[in-house]
PDB file of C-alpha atoms in Angstrom:
ATOM      1  CA  UNK C   1      16.260 -43.303 280.244  1.00  0.00           C
ATOM      2  CA  UNK C   2      13.134 -44.309 282.067  1.00  0.00           C
ATOM      3  CA  UNK C   3      10.558 -46.028 279.883  1.00  0.00           C
ATOM      4  CA  UNK C   4       7.617 -45.193 282.127  1.00  0.00           C
ATOM      5  CA  UNK C   5       6.828 -42.979 285.091  1.00  0.00           C
ATOM      6  CA  UNK C   6       3.781 -44.670 286.609  1.00  0.00           C
ATOM      7  CA  UNK C   7       2.355 -48.120 287.191  1.00  0.00           C
ATOM      8  CA  UNK C   8      -1.323 -48.862 287.760  1.00  0.00           C
ATOM      9  CA  UNK C   9      -2.319 -52.116 289.408  1.00  0.00           C
ATOM     10  CA  UNK C  10      -5.990 -52.679 288.662  1.00  0.00           C
ATOM     11  CA  UNK C  11      -8.323 -55.329 290.015  1.00  0.00           C
ATOM     12  CA  UNK C  12     -12.048 -55.925 289.989  1.00  0.00           C
ATOM     13  CA  UNK C  13     -13.876 -55.580 293.303  1.00  0.00           C
ATOM     14  CA  UNK C  14     -16.083 -58.451 292.074  1.00  0.00           C
ATOM     15  CA  UNK C  15     -13.162 -60.847 291.518  1.00  0.00           C
ATOM     16  CA  UNK C  16     -11.082 -61.949 294.520  1.00  0.00           C
ATOM     17  CA  UNK C  17      -8.651 -63.715 292.162  1.00  0.00           C
ATOM     18  CA  UNK C  18      -7.730 -60.450 290.438  1.00  0.00           C
ATOM     19  CA  UNK C  19      -7.108 -58.868 293.848  1.00  0.00           C
ATOM     20  CA  UNK C  20      -4.851 -61.759 294.898  1.00  0.00           C
ATOM     21  CA  UNK C  21      -2.953 -61.519 291.596  1.00  0.00           C
ATOM     22  CA  UNK C  22      -2.302 -57.820 292.242  1.00  0.00           C
ATOM     23  CA  UNK C  23      -1.123 -58.666 295.764  1.00  0.00           C
ATOM     24  CA  UNK C  24       1.404 -61.127 294.275  1.00  0.00           C
ATOM     25  CA  UNK C  25       2.637 -58.571 291.730  1.00  0.00           C
ATOM     26  CA  UNK C  26       3.078 -55.973 294.470  1.00  0.00           C
ATOM     27  CA  UNK C  27       5.011 -58.454 296.606  1.00  0.00           C
ATOM     28  CA  UNK C  28       7.302 -59.284 293.692  1.00  0.00           C
ATOM     29  CA  UNK C  29       7.769 -55.593 292.970  1.00  0.00           C
ATOM     30  CA  UNK C  30       8.692 -54.899 296.607  1.00  0.00           C
ATOM     31  CA  UNK C  31      11.647 -57.271 296.244  1.00  0.00           C
ATOM     32  CA  UNK C  32      13.145 -54.850 293.696  1.00  0.00           C
ATOM     33  CA  UNK C  33      12.355 -51.641 295.597  1.00  0.00           C
ATOM     34  CA  UNK C  34      15.128 -49.526 294.041  1.00  0.00           C
ATOM     35  CA  UNK C  35      13.761 -50.144 290.566  1.00  0.00           C
ATOM     36  CA  UNK C  36      10.220 -49.112 291.465  1.00  0.00           C
ATOM     37  CA  UNK C  37      10.774 -46.430 294.127  1.00  0.00           C
ATOM     38  CA  UNK C  38      10.992 -43.721 291.460  1.00  0.00           C
ATOM     39  CA  UNK C  39       7.594 -44.597 289.993  1.00  0.00           C
ATOM     40  CA  UNK C  40       4.153 -43.318 290.849  1.00  0.00           C
ATOM     41  CA  UNK C  41       2.257 -46.486 291.778  1.00  0.00           C
ATOM     42  CA  UNK C  42      -1.520 -46.528 292.144  1.00  0.00           C
ATOM     43  CA  UNK C  43      -3.794 -49.395 293.145  1.00  0.00           C
ATOM     44  CA  UNK C  44      -7.077 -49.119 291.227  1.00  0.00           C
ATOM     45  CA  UNK C  45     -10.191 -50.960 292.390  1.00  0.00           C
ATOM     46  CA  UNK C  46     -12.543 -51.098 289.397  1.00  0.00           C
ATOM     47  CA  UNK C  47     -16.260 -51.944 289.124  1.00  0.00           C
ATOM     48  CA  UNK C  48     -17.106 -50.045 292.295  1.00  0.00           C
ATOM     49  CA  UNK C  49     -20.641 -49.598 290.945  1.00  0.00           C
ATOM     50  CA  UNK C  50     -21.368 -53.336 291.360  1.00  0.00           C
ATOM     51  CA  UNK C  51     -22.125 -53.107 295.075  1.00  0.00           C
ATOM     52  CA  UNK C  52     -24.128 -56.347 295.338  1.00  0.00           C
ATOM     53  CA  UNK C  53     -21.459 -58.381 293.527  1.00  0.00           C
ATOM     54  CA  UNK C  54     -18.581 -56.952 295.511  1.00  0.00           C
ATOM     55  CA  UNK C  55     -16.227 -59.494 297.142  1.00  0.00           C
ATOM     56  CA  UNK C  56     -13.234 -57.233 297.885  1.00  0.00           C
ATOM     57  CA  UNK C  57     -13.973 -54.505 300.433  1.00  0.00           C
ATOM     58  CA  UNK C  58     -12.707 -50.944 300.325  1.00  0.00           C
ATOM     59  CA  UNK C  59     -10.818 -51.617 303.552  1.00  0.00           C
ATOM     60  CA  UNK C  60      -8.991 -54.587 301.989  1.00  0.00           C
ATOM     61  CA  UNK C  61      -7.893 -52.408 299.078  1.00  0.00           C
ATOM     62  CA  UNK C  62      -6.780 -49.551 301.313  1.00  0.00           C
ATOM     63  CA  UNK C  63      -4.944 -51.945 303.626  1.00  0.00           C
ATOM     64  CA  UNK C  64      -3.022 -53.377 300.672  1.00  0.00           C
ATOM     65  CA  UNK C  65      -2.167 -49.893 299.387  1.00  0.00           C
ATOM     66  CA  UNK C  66      -0.992 -48.757 302.809  1.00  0.00           C
ATOM     67  CA  UNK C  67       1.090 -51.911 303.256  1.00  0.00           C
ATOM     68  CA  UNK C  68       3.018 -51.107 300.078  1.00  0.00           C
ATOM     69  CA  UNK C  69       2.923 -47.319 300.601  1.00  0.00           C
ATOM     70  CA  UNK C  70       1.140 -46.658 297.338  1.00  0.00           C
ATOM     71  CA  UNK C  71      -1.984 -44.719 296.368  1.00  0.00           C
ATOM     72  CA  UNK C  72      -5.494 -46.176 296.142  1.00  0.00           C
ATOM     73  CA  UNK C  73      -8.636 -45.207 294.252  1.00  0.00           C
ATOM     74  CA  UNK C  74     -11.945 -46.889 293.443  1.00  0.00           C
ATOM     75  CA  UNK C  75     -13.365 -46.439 289.962  1.00  0.00           C
ATOM     76  CA  UNK C  76     -16.129 -47.586 287.691  1.00  0.00           C
ATOM     77  CA  UNK C  77     -15.364 -47.491 283.992  1.00  0.00           C
ATOM     78  CA  UNK C  78     -19.011 -48.382 283.305  1.00  0.00           C
ATOM     79  CA  UNK C  79     -20.457 -45.233 284.903  1.00  0.00           C
ATOM     80  CA  UNK C  80     -17.310 -43.095 284.583  1.00  0.00           C
ATOM     81  CA  UNK C  81     -16.902 -42.821 288.365  1.00  0.00           C
ATOM     82  CA  UNK C  82     -13.528 -41.373 289.468  1.00  0.00           C
ATOM     83  CA  UNK C  83     -12.011 -41.832 286.002  1.00  0.00           C
ATOM     84  CA  UNK C  84     -11.116 -38.144 285.635  1.00  0.00           C
ATOM     85  CA  UNK C  85      -9.800 -38.099 289.210  1.00  0.00           C
ATOM     86  CA  UNK C  86      -7.612 -41.091 288.392  1.00  0.00           C
ATOM     87  CA  UNK C  87      -6.208 -39.510 285.234  1.00  0.00           C
ATOM     88  CA  UNK C  88      -5.459 -36.196 286.941  1.00  0.00           C
ATOM     89  CA  UNK C  89      -4.107 -38.082 289.963  1.00  0.00           C
ATOM     90  CA  UNK C  90      -1.697 -40.056 287.778  1.00  0.00           C
ATOM     91  CA  UNK C  91      -0.255 -36.813 286.444  1.00  0.00           C
ATOM     92  CA  UNK C  92      -0.016 -35.322 289.921  1.00  0.00           C
ATOM     93  CA  UNK C  93       1.673 -38.426 291.360  1.00  0.00           C
ATOM     94  CA  UNK C  94       4.207 -38.458 288.501  1.00  0.00           C
ATOM     95  CA  UNK C  95       5.006 -34.796 289.143  1.00  0.00           C
ATOM     96  CA  UNK C  96       5.335 -35.369 292.907  1.00  0.00           C
ATOM     97  CA  UNK C  97       7.651 -38.361 292.368  1.00  0.00           C
ATOM     98  CA  UNK C  98       9.814 -36.344 289.969  1.00  0.00           C
ATOM     99  CA  UNK C  99      10.055 -33.492 292.492  1.00  0.00           C
ATOM    100  CA  UNK C 100      10.903 -36.009 295.202  1.00  0.00           C
ATOM    101  CA  UNK C 101      13.678 -37.501 293.065  1.00  0.00           C
ATOM    102  CA  UNK C 102      15.092 -34.050 292.249  1.00  0.00           C
ATOM    103  CA  UNK C 103      15.212 -33.166 295.943  1.00  0.00           C
ATOM    104  CA  UNK C 104      16.881 -36.465 296.774  1.00  0.00           C
ATOM    105  CA  UNK C 105      19.464 -35.881 294.045  1.00  0.00           C
ATOM    106  CA  UNK C 106      19.986 -32.296 295.201  1.00  0.00           C
ATOM    107  CA  UNK C 107      20.476 -33.421 298.781  1.00  0.00           C
ATOM    108  CA  UNK C 108      22.979 -36.082 297.677  1.00  0.00           C
ATOM    109  CA  UNK C 109      24.885 -33.505 295.638  1.00  0.00           C
ATOM    110  CA  UNK C 110      25.078 -31.187 298.626  1.00  0.00           C
ATOM    111  CA  UNK C 111      26.359 -33.994 300.824  1.00  0.00           C
ATOM    112  CA  UNK C 112      28.983 -35.123 298.342  1.00  0.00           C
ATOM    113  CA  UNK C 113      30.308 -31.660 297.509  1.00  0.00           C
ATOM    114  CA  UNK C 114      33.782 -31.122 298.819  1.00  0.00           C
ATOM    115  CA  UNK C 115      34.846 -27.538 299.136  1.00  0.00           C
ATOM    116  CA  UNK C 116      38.523 -26.867 298.643  1.00  0.00           C
ATOM    117  CA  UNK C 117      39.494 -23.448 299.851  1.00  0.00           C
ATOM    118  CA  UNK C 118      42.740 -21.616 300.113  1.00  0.00           C
ATOM    119  CA  UNK C 119      41.655 -19.691 303.175  1.00  0.00           C
ATOM    120  CA  UNK C 120      39.785 -20.521 306.347  1.00  0.00           C
ATOM    121  CA  UNK C 121      37.184 -17.783 305.662  1.00  0.00           C
ATOM    122  CA  UNK C 122      36.318 -19.182 302.236  1.00  0.00           C
ATOM    123  CA  UNK C 123      35.919 -22.630 303.785  1.00  0.00           C
ATOM    124  CA  UNK C 124      33.614 -21.269 306.521  1.00  0.00           C
ATOM    125  CA  UNK C 125      31.448 -19.416 303.975  1.00  0.00           C
ATOM    126  CA  UNK C 126      31.154 -22.496 301.792  1.00  0.00           C
ATOM    127  CA  UNK C 127      30.219 -24.632 304.793  1.00  0.00           C
ATOM    128  CA  UNK C 128      27.552 -22.109 305.844  1.00  0.00           C
ATOM    129  CA  UNK C 129      26.013 -22.070 302.354  1.00  0.00           C
ATOM    130  CA  UNK C 130      26.081 -25.874 302.267  1.00  0.00           C
ATOM    131  CA  UNK C 131      24.313 -26.100 305.648  1.00  0.00           C
ATOM    132  CA  UNK C 132      21.591 -23.646 304.581  1.00  0.00           C
ATOM    133  CA  UNK C 133      20.917 -25.567 301.368  1.00  0.00           C
ATOM    134  CA  UNK C 134      21.056 -28.893 303.171  1.00  0.00           C
ATOM    135  CA  UNK C 135      18.632 -27.704 305.857  1.00  0.00           C
ATOM    136  CA  UNK C 136      16.204 -26.456 303.207  1.00  0.00           C
ATOM    137  CA  UNK C 137      16.500 -29.695 301.247  1.00  0.00           C
ATOM    138  CA  UNK C 138      15.911 -31.771 304.385  1.00  0.00           C
ATOM    139  CA  UNK C 139      12.773 -29.787 305.262  1.00  0.00           C
ATOM    140  CA  UNK C 140      11.433 -30.222 301.729  1.00  0.00           C
ATOM    141  CA  UNK C 141      12.234 -33.939 301.796  1.00  0.00           C
ATOM    142  CA  UNK C 142      10.369 -34.344 305.069  1.00  0.00           C
ATOM    143  CA  UNK C 143       7.321 -32.671 303.537  1.00  0.00           C
ATOM    144  CA  UNK C 144       7.498 -34.729 300.337  1.00  0.00           C
ATOM    145  CA  UNK C 145       8.210 -38.029 302.045  1.00  0.00           C
ATOM    146  CA  UNK C 146       5.545 -37.430 304.660  1.00  0.00           C
ATOM    147  CA  UNK C 147       7.849 -37.849 307.638  1.00  0.00           C
ATOM    148  CA  UNK C 148       6.251 -34.951 309.441  1.00  0.00           C
ATOM    149  CA  UNK C 149       2.708 -36.170 308.869  1.00  0.00           C
ATOM    150  CA  UNK C 150       1.233 -39.410 307.542  1.00  0.00           C
ATOM    151  CA  UNK C 151      -0.662 -38.964 304.285  1.00  0.00           C
ATOM    152  CA  UNK C 152      -3.770 -40.803 303.194  1.00  0.00           C
ATOM    153  CA  UNK C 153      -3.386 -43.559 300.622  1.00  0.00           C
ATOM    154  CA  UNK C 154      -6.592 -42.482 298.871  1.00  0.00           C
ATOM    155  CA  UNK C 155      -5.602 -38.864 298.221  1.00  0.00           C
ATOM    156  CA  UNK C 156      -3.891 -38.789 294.832  1.00  0.00           C
ATOM    157  CA  UNK C 157      -2.942 -35.133 295.196  1.00  0.00           C
ATOM    158  CA  UNK C 158      -0.413 -35.520 298.021  1.00  0.00           C
ATOM    159  CA  UNK C 159       2.806 -37.540 298.156  1.00  0.00           C
TER     160      UNK C 159
END
């Protein structure tokens, strides 16, 4: 049983130390990729309303998110900026990750299935069905994993 489905890494755009701490946590997490690959992970830059006090740029945040292939959003809890988008985005990212995992599992099942048939025709039919399902699963995986097109790190509504 999974205890959680998403992880938010939040830092203050007015505190470089909090940003560096998040960078260290992400680096440590990357060492155990298999454990975290099933989770929706979002980098949250908070206090975006404090423009004059800002010490971490939007580009730095996006660069970090892209480096770890996670999502990125800027928020301000003080003025309620992007809070609803973050909450809805968390749900969407969890759903997308779950769909991604189901497709991966489905594709693995199709690959590992061994068809035992008493006749050559039954074997050919089973192989044809397997290929059709496998082709469909591969196309869906490419869409979900973004292999056909690179997705933006700051769009929480796409994989």
